[in-house]
Tab-separated table of C-alpha atoms in Angstrom:
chain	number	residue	atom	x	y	z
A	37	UNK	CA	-107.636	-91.711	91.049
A	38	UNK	CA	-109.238	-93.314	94.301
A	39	UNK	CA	-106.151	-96.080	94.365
A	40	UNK	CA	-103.763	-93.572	94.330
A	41	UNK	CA	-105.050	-90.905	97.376
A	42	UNK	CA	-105.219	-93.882	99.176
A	43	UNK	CA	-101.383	-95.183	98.135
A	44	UNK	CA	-100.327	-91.332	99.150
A	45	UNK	CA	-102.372	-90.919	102.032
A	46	UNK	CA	-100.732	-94.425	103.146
A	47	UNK	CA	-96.953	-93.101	102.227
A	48	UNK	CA	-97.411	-90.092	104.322
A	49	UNK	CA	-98.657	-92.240	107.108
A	50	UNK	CA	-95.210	-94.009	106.899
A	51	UNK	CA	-93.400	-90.586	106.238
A	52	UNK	CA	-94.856	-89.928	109.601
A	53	UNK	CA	-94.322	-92.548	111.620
A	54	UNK	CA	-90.747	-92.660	110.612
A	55	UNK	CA	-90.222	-88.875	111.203
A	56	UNK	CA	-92.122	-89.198	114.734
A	57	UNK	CA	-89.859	-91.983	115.655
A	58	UNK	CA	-86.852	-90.420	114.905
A	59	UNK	CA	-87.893	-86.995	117.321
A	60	UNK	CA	-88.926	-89.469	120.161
A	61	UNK	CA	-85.140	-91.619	119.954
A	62	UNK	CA	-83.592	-88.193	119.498
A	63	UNK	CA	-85.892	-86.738	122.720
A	64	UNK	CA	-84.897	-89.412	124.507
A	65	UNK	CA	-81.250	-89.606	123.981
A	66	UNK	CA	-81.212	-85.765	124.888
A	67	UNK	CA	-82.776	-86.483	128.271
A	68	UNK	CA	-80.322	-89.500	128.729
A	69	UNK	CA	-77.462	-87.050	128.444
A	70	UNK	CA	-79.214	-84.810	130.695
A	71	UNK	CA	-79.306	-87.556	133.266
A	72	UNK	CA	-75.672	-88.844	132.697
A	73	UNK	CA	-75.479	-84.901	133.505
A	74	UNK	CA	-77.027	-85.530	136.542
A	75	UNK	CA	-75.025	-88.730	137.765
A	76	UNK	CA	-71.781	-86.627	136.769
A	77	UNK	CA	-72.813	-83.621	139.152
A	78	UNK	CA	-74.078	-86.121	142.324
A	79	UNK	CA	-70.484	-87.716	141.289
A	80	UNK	CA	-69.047	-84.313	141.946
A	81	UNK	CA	-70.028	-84.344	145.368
A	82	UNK	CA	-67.590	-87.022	146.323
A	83	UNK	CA	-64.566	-85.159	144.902
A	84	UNK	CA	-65.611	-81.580	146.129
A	85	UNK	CA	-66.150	-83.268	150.016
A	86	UNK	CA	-62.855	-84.953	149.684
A	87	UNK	CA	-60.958	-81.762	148.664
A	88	UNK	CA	-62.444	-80.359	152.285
A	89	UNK	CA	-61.578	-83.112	154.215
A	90	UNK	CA	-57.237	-82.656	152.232
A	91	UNK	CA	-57.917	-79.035	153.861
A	92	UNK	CA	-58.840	-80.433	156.979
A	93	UNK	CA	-56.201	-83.054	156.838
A	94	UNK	CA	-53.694	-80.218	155.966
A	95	UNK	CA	-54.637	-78.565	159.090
A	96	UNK	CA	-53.992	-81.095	160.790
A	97	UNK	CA	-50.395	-81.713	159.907
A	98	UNK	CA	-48.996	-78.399	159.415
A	99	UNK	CA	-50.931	-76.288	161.225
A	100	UNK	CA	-53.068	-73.031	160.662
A	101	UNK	CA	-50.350	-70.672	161.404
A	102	UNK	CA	-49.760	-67.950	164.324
A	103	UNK	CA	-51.276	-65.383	162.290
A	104	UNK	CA	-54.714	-67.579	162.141
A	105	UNK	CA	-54.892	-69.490	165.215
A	106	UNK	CA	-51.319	-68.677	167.190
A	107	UNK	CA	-50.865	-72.087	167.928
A	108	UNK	CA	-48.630	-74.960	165.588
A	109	UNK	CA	-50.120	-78.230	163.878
A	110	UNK	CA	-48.877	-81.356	164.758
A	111	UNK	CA	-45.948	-81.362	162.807
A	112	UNK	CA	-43.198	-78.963	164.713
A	113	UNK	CA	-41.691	-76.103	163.549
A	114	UNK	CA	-44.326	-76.161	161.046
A	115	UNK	CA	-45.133	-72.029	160.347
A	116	UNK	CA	-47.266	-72.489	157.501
A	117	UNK	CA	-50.036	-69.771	157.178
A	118	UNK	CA	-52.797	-71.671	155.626
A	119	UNK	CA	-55.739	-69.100	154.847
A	120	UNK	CA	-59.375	-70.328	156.508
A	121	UNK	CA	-60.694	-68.665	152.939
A	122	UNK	CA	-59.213	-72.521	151.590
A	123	UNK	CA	-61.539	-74.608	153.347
A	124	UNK	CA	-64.529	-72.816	152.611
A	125	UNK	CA	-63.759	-71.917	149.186
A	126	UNK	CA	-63.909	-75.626	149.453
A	127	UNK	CA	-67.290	-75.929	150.856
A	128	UNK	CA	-68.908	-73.009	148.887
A	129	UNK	CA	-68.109	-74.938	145.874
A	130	UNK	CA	-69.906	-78.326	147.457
A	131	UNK	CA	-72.846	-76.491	148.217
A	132	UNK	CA	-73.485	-75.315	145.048
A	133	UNK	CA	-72.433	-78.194	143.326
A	134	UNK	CA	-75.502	-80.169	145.940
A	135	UNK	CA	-77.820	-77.586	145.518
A	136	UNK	CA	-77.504	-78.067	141.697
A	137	UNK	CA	-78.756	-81.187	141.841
A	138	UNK	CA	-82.082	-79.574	143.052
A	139	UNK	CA	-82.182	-76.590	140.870
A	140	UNK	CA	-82.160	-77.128	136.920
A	141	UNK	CA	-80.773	-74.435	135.272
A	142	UNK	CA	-79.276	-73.429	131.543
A	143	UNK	CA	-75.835	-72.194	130.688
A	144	UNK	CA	-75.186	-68.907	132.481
A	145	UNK	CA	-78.152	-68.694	134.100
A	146	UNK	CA	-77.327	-66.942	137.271
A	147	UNK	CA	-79.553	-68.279	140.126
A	148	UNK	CA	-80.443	-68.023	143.934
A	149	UNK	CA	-78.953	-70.608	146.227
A	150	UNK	CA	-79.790	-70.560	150.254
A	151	UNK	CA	-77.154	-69.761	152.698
A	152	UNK	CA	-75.821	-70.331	156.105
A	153	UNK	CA	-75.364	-66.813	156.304
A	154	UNK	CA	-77.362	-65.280	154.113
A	155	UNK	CA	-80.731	-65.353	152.323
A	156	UNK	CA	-79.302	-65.809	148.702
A	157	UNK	CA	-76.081	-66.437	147.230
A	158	UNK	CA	-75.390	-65.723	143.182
A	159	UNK	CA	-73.652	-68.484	141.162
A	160	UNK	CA	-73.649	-70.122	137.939
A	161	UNK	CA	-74.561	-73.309	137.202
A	162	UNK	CA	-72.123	-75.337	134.804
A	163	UNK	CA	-74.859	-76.933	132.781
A	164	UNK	CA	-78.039	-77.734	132.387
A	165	UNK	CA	-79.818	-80.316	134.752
A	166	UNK	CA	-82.895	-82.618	134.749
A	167	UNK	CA	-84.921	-82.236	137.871
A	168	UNK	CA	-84.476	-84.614	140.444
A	169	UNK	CA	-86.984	-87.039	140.242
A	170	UNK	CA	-89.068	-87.005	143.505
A	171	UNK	CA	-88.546	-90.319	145.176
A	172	UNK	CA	-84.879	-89.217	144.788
A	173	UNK	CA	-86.102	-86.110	147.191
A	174	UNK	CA	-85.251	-87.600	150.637
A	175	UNK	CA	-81.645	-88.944	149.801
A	176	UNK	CA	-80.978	-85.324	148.164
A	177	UNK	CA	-82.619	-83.477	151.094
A	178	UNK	CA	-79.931	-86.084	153.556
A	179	UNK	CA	-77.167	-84.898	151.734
A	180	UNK	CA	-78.218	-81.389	152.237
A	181	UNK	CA	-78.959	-81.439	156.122
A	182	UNK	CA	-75.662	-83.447	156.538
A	183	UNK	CA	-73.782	-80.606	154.254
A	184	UNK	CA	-75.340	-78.078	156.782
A	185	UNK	CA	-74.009	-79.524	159.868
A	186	UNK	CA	-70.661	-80.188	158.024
A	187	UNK	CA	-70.514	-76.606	157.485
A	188	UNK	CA	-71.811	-75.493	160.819
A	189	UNK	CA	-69.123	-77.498	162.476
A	190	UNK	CA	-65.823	-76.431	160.034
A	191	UNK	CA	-67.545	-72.772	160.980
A	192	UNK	CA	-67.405	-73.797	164.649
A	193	UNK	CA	-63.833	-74.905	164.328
A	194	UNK	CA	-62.553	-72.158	162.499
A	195	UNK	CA	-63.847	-69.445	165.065
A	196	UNK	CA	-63.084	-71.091	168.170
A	197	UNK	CA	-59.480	-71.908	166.915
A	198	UNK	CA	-60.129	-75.569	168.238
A	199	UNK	CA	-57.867	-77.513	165.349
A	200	UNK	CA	-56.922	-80.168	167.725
A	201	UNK	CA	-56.676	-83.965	166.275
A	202	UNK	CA	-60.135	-85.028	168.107
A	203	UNK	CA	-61.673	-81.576	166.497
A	204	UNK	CA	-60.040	-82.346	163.065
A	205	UNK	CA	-61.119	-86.144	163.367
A	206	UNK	CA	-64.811	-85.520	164.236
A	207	UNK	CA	-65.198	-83.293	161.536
A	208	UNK	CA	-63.488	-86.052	158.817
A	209	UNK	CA	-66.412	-88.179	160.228
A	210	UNK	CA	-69.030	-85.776	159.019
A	211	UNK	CA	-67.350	-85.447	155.850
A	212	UNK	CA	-67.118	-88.683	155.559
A	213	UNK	CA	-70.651	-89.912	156.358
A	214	UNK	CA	-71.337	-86.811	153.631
A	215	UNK	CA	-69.693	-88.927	150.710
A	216	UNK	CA	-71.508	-92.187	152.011
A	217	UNK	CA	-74.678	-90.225	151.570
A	218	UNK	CA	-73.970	-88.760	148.202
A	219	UNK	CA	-72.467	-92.243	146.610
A	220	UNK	CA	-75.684	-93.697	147.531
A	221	UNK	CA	-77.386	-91.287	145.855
A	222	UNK	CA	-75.092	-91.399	142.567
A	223	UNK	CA	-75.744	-95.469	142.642
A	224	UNK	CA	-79.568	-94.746	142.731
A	225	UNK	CA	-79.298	-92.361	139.695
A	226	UNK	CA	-76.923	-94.958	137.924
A	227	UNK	CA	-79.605	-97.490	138.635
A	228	UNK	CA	-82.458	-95.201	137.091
A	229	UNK	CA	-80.292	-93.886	134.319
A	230	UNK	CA	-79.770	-98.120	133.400
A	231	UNK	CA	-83.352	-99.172	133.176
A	232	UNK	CA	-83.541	-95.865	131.113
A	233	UNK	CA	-81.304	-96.805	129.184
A	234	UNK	CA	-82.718	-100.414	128.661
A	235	UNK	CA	-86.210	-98.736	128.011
A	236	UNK	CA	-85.232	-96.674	125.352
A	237	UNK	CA	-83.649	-100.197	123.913
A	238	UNK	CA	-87.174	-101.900	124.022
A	239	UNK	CA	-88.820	-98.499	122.628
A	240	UNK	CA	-86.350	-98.412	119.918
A	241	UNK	CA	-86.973	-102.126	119.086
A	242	UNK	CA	-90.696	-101.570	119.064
A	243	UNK	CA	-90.797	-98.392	116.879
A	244	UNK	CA	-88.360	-100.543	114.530
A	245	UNK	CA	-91.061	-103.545	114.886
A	246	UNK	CA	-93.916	-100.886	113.959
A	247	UNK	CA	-92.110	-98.974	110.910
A	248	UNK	CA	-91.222	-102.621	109.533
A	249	UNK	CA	-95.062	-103.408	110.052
A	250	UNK	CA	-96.806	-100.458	108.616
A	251	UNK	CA	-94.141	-100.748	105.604
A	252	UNK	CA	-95.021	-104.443	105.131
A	253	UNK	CA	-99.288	-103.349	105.591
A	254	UNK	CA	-98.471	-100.716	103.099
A	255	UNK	CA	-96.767	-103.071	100.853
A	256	UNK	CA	-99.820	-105.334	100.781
A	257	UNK	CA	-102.163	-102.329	100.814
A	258	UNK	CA	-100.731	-101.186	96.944
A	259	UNK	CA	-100.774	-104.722	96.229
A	260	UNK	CA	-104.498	-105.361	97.006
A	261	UNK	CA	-105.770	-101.965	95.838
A	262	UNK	CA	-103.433	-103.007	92.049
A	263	UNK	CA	-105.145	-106.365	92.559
A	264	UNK	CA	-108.225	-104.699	92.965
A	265	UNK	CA	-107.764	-102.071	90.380
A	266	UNK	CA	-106.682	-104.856	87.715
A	267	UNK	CA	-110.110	-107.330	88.487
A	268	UNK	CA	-112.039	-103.717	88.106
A	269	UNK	CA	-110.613	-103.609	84.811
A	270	UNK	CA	-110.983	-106.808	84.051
A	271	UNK	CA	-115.238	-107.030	85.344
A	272	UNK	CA	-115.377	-103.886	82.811
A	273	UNK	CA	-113.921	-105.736	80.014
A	274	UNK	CA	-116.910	-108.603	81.150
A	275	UNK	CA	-119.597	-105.927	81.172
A	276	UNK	CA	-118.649	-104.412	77.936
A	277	UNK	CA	-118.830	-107.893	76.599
A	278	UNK	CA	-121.535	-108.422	78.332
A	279	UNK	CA	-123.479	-105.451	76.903
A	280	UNK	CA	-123.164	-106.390	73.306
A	281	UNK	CA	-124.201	-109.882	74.230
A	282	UNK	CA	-127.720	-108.659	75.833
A	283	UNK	CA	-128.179	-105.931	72.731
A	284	UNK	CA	-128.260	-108.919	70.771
A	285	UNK	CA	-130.022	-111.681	72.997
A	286	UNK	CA	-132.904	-108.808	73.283
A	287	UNK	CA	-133.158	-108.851	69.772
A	288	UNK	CA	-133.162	-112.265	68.621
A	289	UNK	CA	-134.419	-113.774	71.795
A	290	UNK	CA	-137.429	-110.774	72.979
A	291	UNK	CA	-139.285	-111.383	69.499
A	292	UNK	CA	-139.502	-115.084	69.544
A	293	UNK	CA	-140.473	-115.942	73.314
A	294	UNK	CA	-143.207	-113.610	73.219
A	295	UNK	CA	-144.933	-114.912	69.735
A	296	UNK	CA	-143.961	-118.389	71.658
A	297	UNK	CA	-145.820	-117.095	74.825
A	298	UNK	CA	-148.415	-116.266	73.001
A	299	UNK	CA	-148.928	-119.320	70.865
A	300	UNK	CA	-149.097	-120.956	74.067
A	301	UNK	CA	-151.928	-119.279	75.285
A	302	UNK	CA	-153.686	-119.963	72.425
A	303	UNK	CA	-153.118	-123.483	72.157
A	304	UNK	CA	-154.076	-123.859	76.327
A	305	UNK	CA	-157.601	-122.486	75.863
A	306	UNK	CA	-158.149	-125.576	73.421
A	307	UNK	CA	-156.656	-127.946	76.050
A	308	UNK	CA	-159.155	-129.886	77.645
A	309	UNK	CA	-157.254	-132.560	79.698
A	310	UNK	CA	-155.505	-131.421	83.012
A	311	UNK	CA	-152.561	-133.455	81.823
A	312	UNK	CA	-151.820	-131.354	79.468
A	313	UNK	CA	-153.083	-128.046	80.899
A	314	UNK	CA	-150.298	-128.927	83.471
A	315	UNK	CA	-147.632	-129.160	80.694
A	316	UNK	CA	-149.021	-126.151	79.295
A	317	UNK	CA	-148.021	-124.057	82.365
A	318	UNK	CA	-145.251	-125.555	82.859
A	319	UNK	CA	-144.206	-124.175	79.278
A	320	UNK	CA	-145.583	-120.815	80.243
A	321	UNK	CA	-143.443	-120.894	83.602
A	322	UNK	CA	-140.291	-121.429	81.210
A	323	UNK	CA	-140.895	-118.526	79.048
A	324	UNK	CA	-141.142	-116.402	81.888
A	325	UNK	CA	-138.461	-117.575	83.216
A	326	UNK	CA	-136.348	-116.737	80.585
A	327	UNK	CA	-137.677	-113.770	79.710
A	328	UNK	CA	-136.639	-112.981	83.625
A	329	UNK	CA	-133.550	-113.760	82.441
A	330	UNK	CA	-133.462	-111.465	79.734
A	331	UNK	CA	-134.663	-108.705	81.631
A	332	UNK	CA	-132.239	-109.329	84.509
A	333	UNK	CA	-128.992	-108.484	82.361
A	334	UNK	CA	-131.037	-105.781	80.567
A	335	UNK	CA	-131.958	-104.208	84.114
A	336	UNK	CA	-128.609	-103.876	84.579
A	337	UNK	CA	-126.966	-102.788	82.041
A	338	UNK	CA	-129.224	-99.372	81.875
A	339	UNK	CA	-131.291	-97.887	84.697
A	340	UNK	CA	-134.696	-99.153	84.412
A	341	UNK	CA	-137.354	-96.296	83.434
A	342	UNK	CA	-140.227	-96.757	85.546
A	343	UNK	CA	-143.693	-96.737	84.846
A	344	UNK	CA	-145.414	-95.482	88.372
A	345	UNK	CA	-148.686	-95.530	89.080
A	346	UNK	CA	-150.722	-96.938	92.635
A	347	UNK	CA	-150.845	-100.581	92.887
A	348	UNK	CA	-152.168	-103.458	95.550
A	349	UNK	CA	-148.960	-104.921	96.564
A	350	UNK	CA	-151.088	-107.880	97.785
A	351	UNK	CA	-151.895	-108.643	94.428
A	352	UNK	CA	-147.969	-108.045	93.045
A	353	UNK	CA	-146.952	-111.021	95.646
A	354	UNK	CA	-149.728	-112.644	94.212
A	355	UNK	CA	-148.955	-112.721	90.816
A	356	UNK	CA	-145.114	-113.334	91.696
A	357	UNK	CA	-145.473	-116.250	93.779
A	358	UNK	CA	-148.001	-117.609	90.743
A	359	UNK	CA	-144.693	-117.192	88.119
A	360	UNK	CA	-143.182	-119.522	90.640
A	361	UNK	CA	-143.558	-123.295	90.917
A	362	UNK	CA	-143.478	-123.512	94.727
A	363	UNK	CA	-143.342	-127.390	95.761
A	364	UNK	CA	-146.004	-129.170	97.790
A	365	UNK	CA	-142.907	-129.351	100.669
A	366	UNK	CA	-142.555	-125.288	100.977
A	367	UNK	CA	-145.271	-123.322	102.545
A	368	UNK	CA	-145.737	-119.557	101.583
A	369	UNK	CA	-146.977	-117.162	104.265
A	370	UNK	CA	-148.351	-113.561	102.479
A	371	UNK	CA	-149.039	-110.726	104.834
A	372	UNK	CA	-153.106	-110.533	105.439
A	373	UNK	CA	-153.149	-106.835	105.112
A	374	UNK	CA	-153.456	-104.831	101.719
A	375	UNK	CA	-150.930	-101.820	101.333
A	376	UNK	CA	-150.947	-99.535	98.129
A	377	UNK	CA	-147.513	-98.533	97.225
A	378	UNK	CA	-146.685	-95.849	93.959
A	379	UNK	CA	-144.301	-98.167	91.785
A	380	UNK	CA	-143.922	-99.725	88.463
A	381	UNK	CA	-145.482	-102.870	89.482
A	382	UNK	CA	-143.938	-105.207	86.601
A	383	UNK	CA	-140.400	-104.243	87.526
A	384	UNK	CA	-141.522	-104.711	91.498
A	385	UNK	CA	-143.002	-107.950	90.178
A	386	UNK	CA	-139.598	-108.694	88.907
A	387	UNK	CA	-138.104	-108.097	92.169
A	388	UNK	CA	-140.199	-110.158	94.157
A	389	UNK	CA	-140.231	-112.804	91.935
A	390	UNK	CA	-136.260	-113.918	91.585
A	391	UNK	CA	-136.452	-113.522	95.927
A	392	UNK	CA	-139.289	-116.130	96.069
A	393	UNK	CA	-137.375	-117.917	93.147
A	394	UNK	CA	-134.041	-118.018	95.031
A	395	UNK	CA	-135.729	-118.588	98.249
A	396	UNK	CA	-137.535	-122.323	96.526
A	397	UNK	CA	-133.796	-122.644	95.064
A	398	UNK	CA	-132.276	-122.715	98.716
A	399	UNK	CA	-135.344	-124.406	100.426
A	400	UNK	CA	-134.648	-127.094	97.776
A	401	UNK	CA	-136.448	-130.697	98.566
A	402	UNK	CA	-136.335	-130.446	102.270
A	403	UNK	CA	-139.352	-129.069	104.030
A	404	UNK	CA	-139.592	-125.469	104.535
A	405	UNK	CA	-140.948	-122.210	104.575
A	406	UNK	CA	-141.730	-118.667	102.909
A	407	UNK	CA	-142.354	-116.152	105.181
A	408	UNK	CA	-143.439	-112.414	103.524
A	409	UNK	CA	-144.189	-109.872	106.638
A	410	UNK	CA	-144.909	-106.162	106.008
A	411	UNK	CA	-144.536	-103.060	108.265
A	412	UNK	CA	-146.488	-100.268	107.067
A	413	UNK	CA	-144.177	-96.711	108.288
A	414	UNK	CA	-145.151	-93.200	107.749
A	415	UNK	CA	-143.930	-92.728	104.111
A	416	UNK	CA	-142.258	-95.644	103.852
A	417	UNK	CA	-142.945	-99.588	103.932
A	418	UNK	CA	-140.497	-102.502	104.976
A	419	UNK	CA	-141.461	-105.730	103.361
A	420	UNK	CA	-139.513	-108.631	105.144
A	421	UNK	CA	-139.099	-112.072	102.893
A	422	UNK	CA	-137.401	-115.020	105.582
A	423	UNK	CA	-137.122	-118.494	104.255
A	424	UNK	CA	-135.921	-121.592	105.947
A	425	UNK	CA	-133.092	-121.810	103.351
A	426	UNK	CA	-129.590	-122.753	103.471
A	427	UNK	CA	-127.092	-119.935	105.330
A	428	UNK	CA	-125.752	-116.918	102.374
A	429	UNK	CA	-122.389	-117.993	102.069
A	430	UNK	CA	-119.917	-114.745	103.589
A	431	UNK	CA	-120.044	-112.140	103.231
A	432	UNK	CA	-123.818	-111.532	102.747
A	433	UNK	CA	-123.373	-108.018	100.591
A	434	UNK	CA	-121.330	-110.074	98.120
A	435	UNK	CA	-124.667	-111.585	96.627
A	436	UNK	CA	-125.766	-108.237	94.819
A	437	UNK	CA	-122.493	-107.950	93.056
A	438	UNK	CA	-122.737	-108.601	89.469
A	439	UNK	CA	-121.495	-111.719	87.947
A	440	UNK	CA	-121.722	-113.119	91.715
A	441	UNK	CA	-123.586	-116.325	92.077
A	442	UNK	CA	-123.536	-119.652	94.092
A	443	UNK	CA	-125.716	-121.561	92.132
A	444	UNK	CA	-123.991	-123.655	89.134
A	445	UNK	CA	-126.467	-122.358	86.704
A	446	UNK	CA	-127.612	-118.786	86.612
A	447	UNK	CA	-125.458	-115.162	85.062
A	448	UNK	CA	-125.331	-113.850	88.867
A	449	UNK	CA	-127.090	-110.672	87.801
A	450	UNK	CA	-130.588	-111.698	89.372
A	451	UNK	CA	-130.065	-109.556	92.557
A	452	UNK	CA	-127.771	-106.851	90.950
A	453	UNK	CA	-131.082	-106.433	88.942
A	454	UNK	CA	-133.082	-106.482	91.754
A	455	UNK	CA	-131.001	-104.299	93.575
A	456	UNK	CA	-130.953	-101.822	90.825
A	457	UNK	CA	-135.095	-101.772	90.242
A	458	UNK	CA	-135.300	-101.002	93.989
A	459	UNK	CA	-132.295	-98.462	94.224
A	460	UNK	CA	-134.733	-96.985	90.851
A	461	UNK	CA	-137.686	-96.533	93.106
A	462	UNK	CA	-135.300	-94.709	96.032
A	463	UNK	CA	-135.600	-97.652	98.324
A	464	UNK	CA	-133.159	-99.756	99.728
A	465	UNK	CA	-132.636	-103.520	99.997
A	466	UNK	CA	-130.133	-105.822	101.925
A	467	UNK	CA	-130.213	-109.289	103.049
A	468	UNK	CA	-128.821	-111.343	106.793
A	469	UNK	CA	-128.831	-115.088	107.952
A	470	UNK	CA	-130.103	-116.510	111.059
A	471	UNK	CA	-132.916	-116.717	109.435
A	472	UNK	CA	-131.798	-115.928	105.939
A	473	UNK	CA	-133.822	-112.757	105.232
A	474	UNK	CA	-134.436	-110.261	102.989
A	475	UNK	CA	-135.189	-106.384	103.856
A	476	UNK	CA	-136.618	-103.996	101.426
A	477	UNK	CA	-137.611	-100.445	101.991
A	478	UNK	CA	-139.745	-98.913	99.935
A	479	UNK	CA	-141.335	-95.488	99.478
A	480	UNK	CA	-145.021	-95.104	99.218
A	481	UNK	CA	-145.970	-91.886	97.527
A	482	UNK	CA	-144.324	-90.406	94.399
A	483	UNK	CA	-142.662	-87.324	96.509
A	484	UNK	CA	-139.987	-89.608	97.874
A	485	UNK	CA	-139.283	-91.688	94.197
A	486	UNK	CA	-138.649	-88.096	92.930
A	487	UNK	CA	-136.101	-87.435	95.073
A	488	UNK	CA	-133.776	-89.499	93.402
């Protein structure tokens, strides 16, 4: 059930990412047509300043008319009564379309626009508009002093009736230095609206590069947790197996090494020679070490009932570092200190014994060390075992899986057992290099061991 929240929870992720990168390309594109809205309008500007400069050049060749002006254009006989209301029809229509630019607005919104003449002026916009962006604020704010002395100066014209060719000419200047000023600012938006453009490119090529990547990581996630899933199976098959295998080695195997044990003991009381006491406990040393054995797969096949009661755990080091054949070339180091702990002391002997075991193990022939260090907490002790041992391979946590091992002899179940007597007694245990060490934490009174 695990494998699967994950594989959905994963999905969604993807669901997501896919969904989020389709609103931010959509978002985008939207402004984008905004802003092509925005080069359109500044475009505008040309073609509304060149329909006031045909007026003026209209003007100029045919004349305002004796109703307007009582005096003819340049073209004679010409009679033509062309209304002022033209040219500033004209203009009206520029300055909204500039002022536009400045003010956003939506689809018959009606808004506000300054005046030569008066405060406020209704319109409609014809769309809606980005704001200008501000370093685009002093070519827009050119445009609009230039617009007000082109106004000011067709105003000036029109009511002092001065439509002479230099009058005509110097306002075409104006107008002209107008569309100069307004094409520059329709190249700079073109300019902005390109590396937009090429921006949304990249953005679109990197959410593309991301939704192929989390689809690939999602890929190997389902494969890995089906992998994982499968060799889950597949260590429960081995356990099962496993289980039926100890019910009988405790059976045939239990019953035997003890009435060996104890034949042994027997016959090393009659020993006399220290050659043969030697082999004697050397026989002893390989009973218990089987038995060990035994108990290690039986540990963890079923939690291990514990028999508490207060013991010197002084005198459990003692007795596991005995069940050990430590080499002349390794020197063990026991803390001088007594501390009495509430445990079952022949399943903490256990414990203690396969670390010092699997400490001589990595020590091997070279010479070495066994350092055991206690630190005595309110509630609680931390017993510290370093050795000068070869590194634990990575990662470190992998040695208290079951069936893990490094050695080429051994079931791999010596520090799942150990790991399980210790987790029994609601302690903790866990192991580092640099100097390999190993950390258990162990409660002292039998209020903590019944929490668990």
């Amino acid at each position: 059930m695990g494998f699967r929240r994950k594989i959905v929870t994963l999905i969604m992720i993807q669901i997501a990412i896919i969904i989020s990168s389709f609103f931010i390309t959509a978002y985008l594109e939207a402004e984008k047509t905004l802003a092509g809205h925005m080069i359109n309008t500044a475009g505008k500007n040309r073609v509304l300043a060149s329909q006031v400069e045909v007026e003026l050049h209209r003007i100029a060749l045919e004349g305002k008319g004796t109703s307007i002006s009582g005096s003819p254009g340049i073209i004679p006989g010409a009679e033509n009564d062309i209304p002022d209301e033209d040219i500033f029809d004209k203009l009206d229509a520029l300055r909204k379309n500039i002022y536009s630019l400045k003010h956003e607005g939506v689809f018959g919104t009606v808004m506000s626009i300054p005046t030569e003449n008066d405060s406020t002026s209704d319109w409609t916009l014809d769309g809606r508009l980005l704001p200008i962006a501000p370093q685009f604020d002093d070519d827009w704010q050119k445009i609009a002093e230039k617009y007000d002395v082109y106004h000011n100066s067709i105003t000036v014209m029109v009511s002092e009736n001065d439509y002479t060719m230099p009058s005509i000419e110097e306002r075409l200047r104006i107008g002209d230095e107008l569309i100069v000023l307004s094409d520059g600012l329709t190249a700079k938006l073109s300019n902005g609206l390109a590396a937009f453009s090429f921006q949304i490119i990249l953005l679109q090529i990197v959410l593309a590069a991301i939704n192929v990547a989390t689809h690939v990581f999602l890929i190997l996630v389902i494969i890995r947790v089906f992998r994982k899933a499968a060799e889950k199976r597949l260590e429960g098959e081995k356990f099962a197996a496993l289980g039926e295998f100890a019910a009988i080695l405790a059976h045939d195997m239990r019953n035997p090494l003890g009435t060996i044990y104890n034949s042994a003991k027997l016959v090393s009381k009659n020993v006399t020679d220290s050659k043969s006491k030697t082999e004697m406990k050397r026989i002893e040393r390989s009973i218990n070490r089987m038995s060990m054995q035994i108990e290690g797969v039986l540990s963890y096949l079923k939690v291990p009932r514990l028999e508490l009661d207060s013991h010197s755990l002084k005198e459990m080091l003692q007795t596991s570092i005995d069940d050990v054949e430590i080499p002349d070339n390794i020197k063990v180091n026991v803390p001088a200190d007594d501390i009495m702990i509430y445990c079952d002391a022949k399943k903490m002997e256990f414990v203690f014994t396969n670390l010092i075991l699997n400490a001589v193990q990595a020590i091997g022939t070279s010479a070495g060390y066994i350092t055991i260090s206690v630190e005595d907490a309110p509630g609680y002790i931390t017993l510290s075992l370093e050795d000068s041992g070869d590194a634990i391979p990575e990662p470190v946590d992998a040695i208290f899986r079951p069936l893990y091992t490094t050695k080429t002899h051994g079931a791999g179940l010596g520090l799942t057992s150990c790991k399980n007597v210790i987790k029994a007694h609601n302690g903790k245990i866990s192991a580092r290099n640099k100097p390999v060490t190993f950390t258990l934490e162990l409660p002292k009174d039998v209020a903590n061991i019944a929490k668990m």
